[in-house]
PDB file of C-alpha atoms in Angstrom:
ATOM      1  CA  MET A   3     189.947 126.566 -41.708  1.00  0.00           C
ATOM      2  CA  ARG A   4     193.071 124.688 -43.212  1.00  0.00           C
ATOM      3  CA  VAL A   5     193.179 127.289 -45.885  1.00  0.00           C
ATOM      4  CA  TYR A   6     193.373 130.196 -43.342  1.00  0.00           C
ATOM      5  CA  LEU A   7     195.964 128.403 -41.358  1.00  0.00           C
ATOM      6  CA  ILE A   8     198.060 127.822 -44.335  1.00  0.00           C
ATOM      7  CA  THR A   9     197.653 131.337 -45.471  1.00  0.00           C
ATOM      8  CA  ILE A  10     198.719 132.648 -42.172  1.00  0.00           C
ATOM      9  CA  ILE A  11     201.824 130.507 -42.297  1.00  0.00           C
ATOM     10  CA  PHE A  12     202.789 131.987 -45.584  1.00  0.00           C
ATOM     11  CA  LEU A  13     202.032 135.619 -44.325  1.00  0.00           C
ATOM     12  CA  ILE A  14     204.167 134.896 -41.187  1.00  0.00           C
ATOM     13  CA  PHE A  15     207.166 133.319 -42.707  1.00  0.00           C
ATOM     14  CA  GLY A  16     207.069 134.907 -46.145  1.00  0.00           C
ATOM     15  CA  PRO A  17     208.287 133.729 -49.553  1.00  0.00           C
ATOM     16  CA  THR A  18     211.709 132.452 -48.064  1.00  0.00           C
ATOM     17  CA  PHE A  19     209.830 129.907 -46.045  1.00  0.00           C
ATOM     18  CA  VAL A  20     207.890 128.616 -49.065  1.00  0.00           C
ATOM     19  CA  LYS A  21     211.046 128.256 -51.093  1.00  0.00           C
ATOM     20  CA  ALA A  22     213.071 126.671 -48.342  1.00  0.00           C
ATOM     21  CA  GLN A  23     210.477 123.982 -47.195  1.00  0.00           C
ATOM     22  CA  ARG A  24     209.239 120.786 -48.926  1.00  0.00           C
ATOM     23  CA  PHE A  25     205.627 120.007 -49.203  1.00  0.00           C
ATOM     24  CA  GLY A  26     203.619 116.927 -49.968  1.00  0.00           C
ATOM     25  CA  TYR A  27     200.137 115.611 -49.775  1.00  0.00           C
ATOM     26  CA  ILE A  28     198.408 112.319 -48.992  1.00  0.00           C
ATOM     27  CA  ASP A  29     194.991 110.898 -49.448  1.00  0.00           C
ATOM     28  CA  THR A  30     193.720 109.705 -46.221  1.00  0.00           C
ATOM     29  CA  ASP A  31     190.454 108.416 -47.593  1.00  0.00           C
ATOM     30  CA  TYR A  32     192.552 106.172 -50.046  1.00  0.00           C
ATOM     31  CA  ILE A  33     194.787 105.100 -47.238  1.00  0.00           C
ATOM     32  CA  LEU A  34     192.028 104.134 -44.829  1.00  0.00           C
ATOM     33  CA  ASN A  35     190.126 102.237 -47.414  1.00  0.00           C
ATOM     34  CA  LYS A  36     193.166 100.194 -48.107  1.00  0.00           C
ATOM     35  CA  MET A  37     193.364  99.131 -44.444  1.00  0.00           C
ATOM     36  CA  PRO A  38     191.401  96.015 -43.490  1.00  0.00           C
ATOM     37  CA  GLU A  39     190.956  97.023 -39.979  1.00  0.00           C
ATOM     38  CA  TYR A  40     189.218 100.231 -41.073  1.00  0.00           C
ATOM     39  CA  LYS A  41     186.831  98.343 -43.192  1.00  0.00           C
ATOM     40  CA  LYS A  42     186.098  95.958 -40.454  1.00  0.00           C
ATOM     41  CA  ALA A  43     185.486  98.992 -37.954  1.00  0.00           C
ATOM     42  CA  GLN A  44     183.319 100.699 -40.492  1.00  0.00           C
ATOM     43  CA  ASP A  45     181.193  97.392 -40.906  1.00  0.00           C
ATOM     44  CA  GLU A  46     180.855  97.037 -37.212  1.00  0.00           C
ATOM     45  CA  ILE A  47     179.857 100.679 -36.806  1.00  0.00           C
ATOM     46  CA  GLY A  48     177.315 100.270 -39.612  1.00  0.00           C
ATOM     47  CA  GLN A  49     175.828  97.282 -37.964  1.00  0.00           C
ATOM     48  CA  LEU A  50     175.553  98.921 -34.574  1.00  0.00           C
ATOM     49  CA  SER A  51     173.921 101.960 -36.184  1.00  0.00           C
ATOM     50  CA  GLU A  52     171.357  99.740 -38.158  1.00  0.00           C
ATOM     51  CA  ALA A  53     170.499  97.871 -34.926  1.00  0.00           C
ATOM     52  CA  TRP A  54     169.976 101.137 -32.941  1.00  0.00           C
ATOM     53  CA  GLU A  55     167.843 102.755 -35.899  1.00  0.00           C
ATOM     54  CA  LYS A  56     165.740  99.530 -35.786  1.00  0.00           C
ATOM     55  CA  GLU A  57     165.215  99.916 -32.143  1.00  0.00           C
ATOM     56  CA  ILE A  58     164.075 103.448 -32.527  1.00  0.00           C
ATOM     57  CA  GLN A  59     161.799 102.553 -35.490  1.00  0.00           C
ATOM     58  CA  ASP A  60     160.168  99.821 -33.352  1.00  0.00           C
ATOM     59  CA  MET A  61     159.647 102.323 -30.405  1.00  0.00           C
ATOM     60  CA  SER A  62     158.160 104.837 -33.001  1.00  0.00           C
ATOM     61  CA  LYS A  63     155.839 102.078 -34.319  1.00  0.00           C
ATOM     62  CA  LYS A  64     154.594 101.311 -30.930  1.00  0.00           C
ATOM     63  CA  ILE A  65     153.904 104.823 -30.201  1.00  0.00           C
ATOM     64  CA  GLU A  66     151.931 105.158 -33.570  1.00  0.00           C
ATOM     65  CA  SER A  67     149.921 102.121 -32.634  1.00  0.00           C
ATOM     66  CA  MET A  68     149.188 103.479 -29.250  1.00  0.00           C
ATOM     67  CA  TYR A  69     148.126 106.738 -30.903  1.00  0.00           C
ATOM     68  CA  SER A  70     145.988 104.866 -33.391  1.00  0.00           C
ATOM     69  CA  ALA A  71     144.304 102.772 -30.597  1.00  0.00           C
ATOM     70  CA  LEU A  72     143.581 106.073 -28.757  1.00  0.00           C
ATOM     71  CA  GLN A  73     141.928 107.574 -31.864  1.00  0.00           C
ATOM     72  CA  ALA A  74     139.888 104.393 -32.501  1.00  0.00           C
ATOM     73  CA  GLU A  75     138.402 104.050 -28.897  1.00  0.00           C
ATOM     74  CA  GLN A  76     138.288 107.747 -27.962  1.00  0.00           C
ATOM     75  CA  VAL A  77     134.620 107.851 -28.056  1.00  0.00           C
ATOM     76  CA  LEU A  78     134.375 104.877 -25.830  1.00  0.00           C
ATOM     77  CA  LEU A  79     136.784 106.287 -23.119  1.00  0.00           C
ATOM     78  CA  THR A  80     136.126 108.559 -20.092  1.00  0.00           C
ATOM     79  CA  GLU A  81     138.053 111.783 -20.004  1.00  0.00           C
ATOM     80  CA  GLU A  82     140.232 110.354 -17.255  1.00  0.00           C
ATOM     81  CA  MET A  83     141.173 107.250 -19.426  1.00  0.00           C
ATOM     82  CA  ARG A  84     141.975 109.614 -22.459  1.00  0.00           C
ATOM     83  CA  LYS A  85     144.263 111.567 -20.170  1.00  0.00           C
ATOM     84  CA  ASP A  86     145.962 108.439 -18.774  1.00  0.00           C
ATOM     85  CA  ARG A  87     146.510 107.121 -22.490  1.00  0.00           C
ATOM     86  CA  THR A  88     147.642 110.507 -23.638  1.00  0.00           C
ATOM     87  CA  THR A  89     150.139 110.711 -20.812  1.00  0.00           C
ATOM     88  CA  ALA A  90     151.462 107.151 -21.395  1.00  0.00           C
ATOM     89  CA  ILE A  91     151.872 108.090 -25.227  1.00  0.00           C
ATOM     90  CA  GLN A  92     153.748 111.263 -24.303  1.00  0.00           C
ATOM     91  CA  LYS A  93     155.985 109.193 -21.832  1.00  0.00           C
ATOM     92  CA  LYS A  94     156.838 106.734 -24.513  1.00  0.00           C
ATOM     93  CA  GLU A  95     157.692 109.600 -26.893  1.00  0.00           C
ATOM     94  CA  ALA A  96     159.854 111.172 -24.295  1.00  0.00           C
ATOM     95  CA  GLU A  97     161.676 107.655 -23.653  1.00  0.00           C
ATOM     96  CA  MET A  98     162.065 107.259 -27.402  1.00  0.00           C
ATOM     97  CA  LYS A  99     163.689 110.754 -27.845  1.00  0.00           C
ATOM     98  CA  GLU A 100     165.836 110.341 -24.801  1.00  0.00           C
ATOM     99  CA  TYR A 101     167.051 106.926 -26.239  1.00  0.00           C
ATOM    100  CA  GLN A 102     167.647 108.542 -29.504  1.00  0.00           C
ATOM    101  CA  LYS A 103     169.867 111.235 -27.838  1.00  0.00           C
ATOM    102  CA  LYS A 104     171.790 108.619 -25.784  1.00  0.00           C
ATOM    103  CA  VAL A 105     172.592 106.747 -28.906  1.00  0.00           C
ATOM    104  CA  PHE A 106     173.046 109.258 -31.560  1.00  0.00           C
ATOM    105  CA  GLY A 107     173.451 112.502 -29.686  1.00  0.00           C
ATOM    106  CA  PHE A 108     176.788 114.332 -29.156  1.00  0.00           C
ATOM    107  CA  GLY A 109     178.970 112.005 -27.020  1.00  0.00           C
ATOM    108  CA  GLY A 110     176.254 109.195 -27.361  1.00  0.00           C
ATOM    109  CA  LEU A 111     176.816 105.480 -27.763  1.00  0.00           C
ATOM    110  CA  PHE A 112     177.439 105.754 -31.643  1.00  0.00           C
ATOM    111  CA  PHE A 113     179.801 108.571 -31.291  1.00  0.00           C
ATOM    112  CA  LEU A 114     181.823 106.683 -28.336  1.00  0.00           C
ATOM    113  CA  LYS A 115     181.892 103.332 -30.449  1.00  0.00           C
ATOM    114  CA  LYS A 116     183.051 105.192 -33.661  1.00  0.00           C
ATOM    115  CA  GLN A 117     185.728 106.845 -31.579  1.00  0.00           C
ATOM    116  CA  GLU A 118     186.818 103.670 -29.818  1.00  0.00           C
ATOM    117  CA  LEU A 119     187.070 101.740 -33.150  1.00  0.00           C
ATOM    118  CA  ILE A 120     188.563 104.398 -35.632  1.00  0.00           C
ATOM    119  CA  LYS A 121     190.697 106.455 -33.388  1.00  0.00           C
ATOM    120  CA  PRO A 122     193.457 103.787 -32.904  1.00  0.00           C
ATOM    121  CA  ILE A 123     193.364 103.390 -36.858  1.00  0.00           C
ATOM    122  CA  GLN A 124     193.684 106.986 -37.390  1.00  0.00           C
ATOM    123  CA  ASP A 125     196.696 107.083 -34.858  1.00  0.00           C
ATOM    124  CA  LYS A 126     198.308 104.404 -36.735  1.00  0.00           C
ATOM    125  CA  VAL A 127     198.058 106.398 -39.973  1.00  0.00           C
ATOM    126  CA  TRP A 128     199.168 109.706 -38.219  1.00  0.00           C
ATOM    127  CA  ASP A 129     202.389 107.902 -37.010  1.00  0.00           C
ATOM    128  CA  ALA A 130     203.056 106.519 -40.487  1.00  0.00           C
ATOM    129  CA  VAL A 131     202.498 110.139 -41.944  1.00  0.00           C
ATOM    130  CA  ASP A 132     204.801 111.476 -39.333  1.00  0.00           C
ATOM    131  CA  LYS A 133     207.394 108.875 -40.150  1.00  0.00           C
ATOM    132  CA  ALA A 134     207.122 109.324 -43.992  1.00  0.00           C
ATOM    133  CA  ALA A 135     207.166 112.991 -43.709  1.00  0.00           C
ATOM    134  CA  LYS A 136     210.598 112.819 -41.640  1.00  0.00           C
ATOM    135  CA  GLN A 137     211.956 110.230 -44.020  1.00  0.00           C
ATOM    136  CA  ASN A 138     211.328 112.669 -46.807  1.00  0.00           C
ATOM    137  CA  ASN A 139     212.257 115.929 -45.149  1.00  0.00           C
ATOM    138  CA  LEU A 140     208.707 117.391 -45.592  1.00  0.00           C
ATOM    139  CA  ALA A 141     207.852 120.529 -43.490  1.00  0.00           C
ATOM    140  CA  ILE A 142     204.135 120.260 -44.412  1.00  0.00           C
ATOM    141  CA  VAL A 143     201.957 117.375 -45.514  1.00  0.00           C
ATOM    142  CA  PHE A 144     198.442 118.316 -46.635  1.00  0.00           C
ATOM    143  CA  ASP A 145     195.611 115.959 -46.867  1.00  0.00           C
ATOM    144  CA  LYS A 146     194.023 115.869 -50.178  1.00  0.00           C
ATOM    145  CA  ALA A 147     190.801 114.070 -48.643  1.00  0.00           C
ATOM    146  CA  GLY A 148     190.246 116.930 -46.140  1.00  0.00           C
ATOM    147  CA  GLU A 149     188.575 120.317 -46.409  1.00  0.00           C
ATOM    148  CA  LEU A 150     191.705 121.756 -48.230  1.00  0.00           C
ATOM    149  CA  VAL A 151     190.901 122.064 -51.947  1.00  0.00           C
ATOM    150  CA  MET A 152     193.642 121.340 -54.277  1.00  0.00           C
ATOM    151  CA  ILE A 153     193.015 122.506 -57.783  1.00  0.00           C
ATOM    152  CA  TYR A 154     196.149 120.844 -59.055  1.00  0.00           C
ATOM    153  CA  THR A 155     198.461 118.215 -57.619  1.00  0.00           C
ATOM    154  CA  ASP A 156     201.678 117.217 -59.036  1.00  0.00           C
ATOM    155  CA  PRO A 157     202.106 113.427 -58.639  1.00  0.00           C
ATOM    156  CA  ARG A 158     205.740 113.918 -57.517  1.00  0.00           C
ATOM    157  CA  TYR A 159     204.501 115.437 -54.181  1.00  0.00           C
ATOM    158  CA  ASP A 160     202.054 112.524 -53.417  1.00  0.00           C
ATOM    159  CA  TYR A 161     203.304 110.773 -50.470  1.00  0.00           C
ATOM    160  CA  THR A 162     200.291 108.466 -49.904  1.00  0.00           C
ATOM    161  CA  ASP A 163     202.322 105.531 -51.179  1.00  0.00           C
ATOM    162  CA  PHE A 164     205.004 106.216 -48.655  1.00  0.00           C
ATOM    163  CA  VAL A 165     202.498 106.210 -45.806  1.00  0.00           C
ATOM    164  CA  LEU A 166     200.992 102.968 -47.107  1.00  0.00           C
ATOM    165  CA  ASP A 167     204.542 101.438 -46.997  1.00  0.00           C
ATOM    166  CA  GLU A 168     204.866 102.539 -43.492  1.00  0.00           C
ATOM    167  CA  LEU A 169     201.548 100.789 -42.588  1.00  0.00           C
ATOM    168  CA  GLY A 170     202.826  97.531 -44.675  1.00  0.00           C
ATOM    169  CA  LEU A 171     200.143  98.141 -47.135  1.00  0.00           C
ATOM    170  CA  GLY A 172     202.158  99.332 -49.993  1.00  0.00           C
ATOM    171  CA  ASP A 173     202.530  97.803 -53.346  1.00  0.00           C
ATOM    172  CA  PRO A 174     205.894  96.110 -53.818  1.00  0.00           C
ATOM    173  CA  ASN A 175     205.613  96.626 -57.633  1.00  0.00           C
ATOM    174  CA  ASP A 176     205.183 100.361 -57.302  1.00  0.00           C
ATOM    175  CA  LYS A 177     208.128 102.175 -59.004  1.00  0.00           C
ATOM    176  CA  ILE A 178     206.737 105.798 -58.661  1.00  0.00           C
ATOM    177  CA  LYS A 179     208.375 106.664 -55.429  1.00  0.00           C
ATOM    178  CA  ASN A 180     211.239 108.873 -55.425  1.00  0.00           C
TER     179      ASN A 180
END
């Protein structure tokens, strides 16, 4: 999608746009992994995800044991008892699927928690990108970590360190900056 957008920009504004503008790129994966609050958020999301997965596994095991018990006792049960147990198993399966959807489905608890924890961090990064781009007179900043494939990148145009500086995470000994 980004490649198409860039192509459209080049087609609309032509070669003079490319010559007149400054470009740079950053690596958001690298930046985010340098941020302690991002690591903390990732850990919290991971713990929640594991807990929810364990709950679902426990529900699944209970359903399997109910099914095994039905199979083992099937010859001893009346038709009505078999139907009741089968209905109970189906109800538990439906409950498990509904819970799974509630937690991991689109707009589910996992999605909402991830958005709650990660979005403020991303906003902080985007604000730093905006500030670094304006300070360095950049018209366009690409994200090396995104879908845009960069075959070659000249380190002169890497503004990742400027964004890290804006976030207070830069290396004071870094002498590469322009």
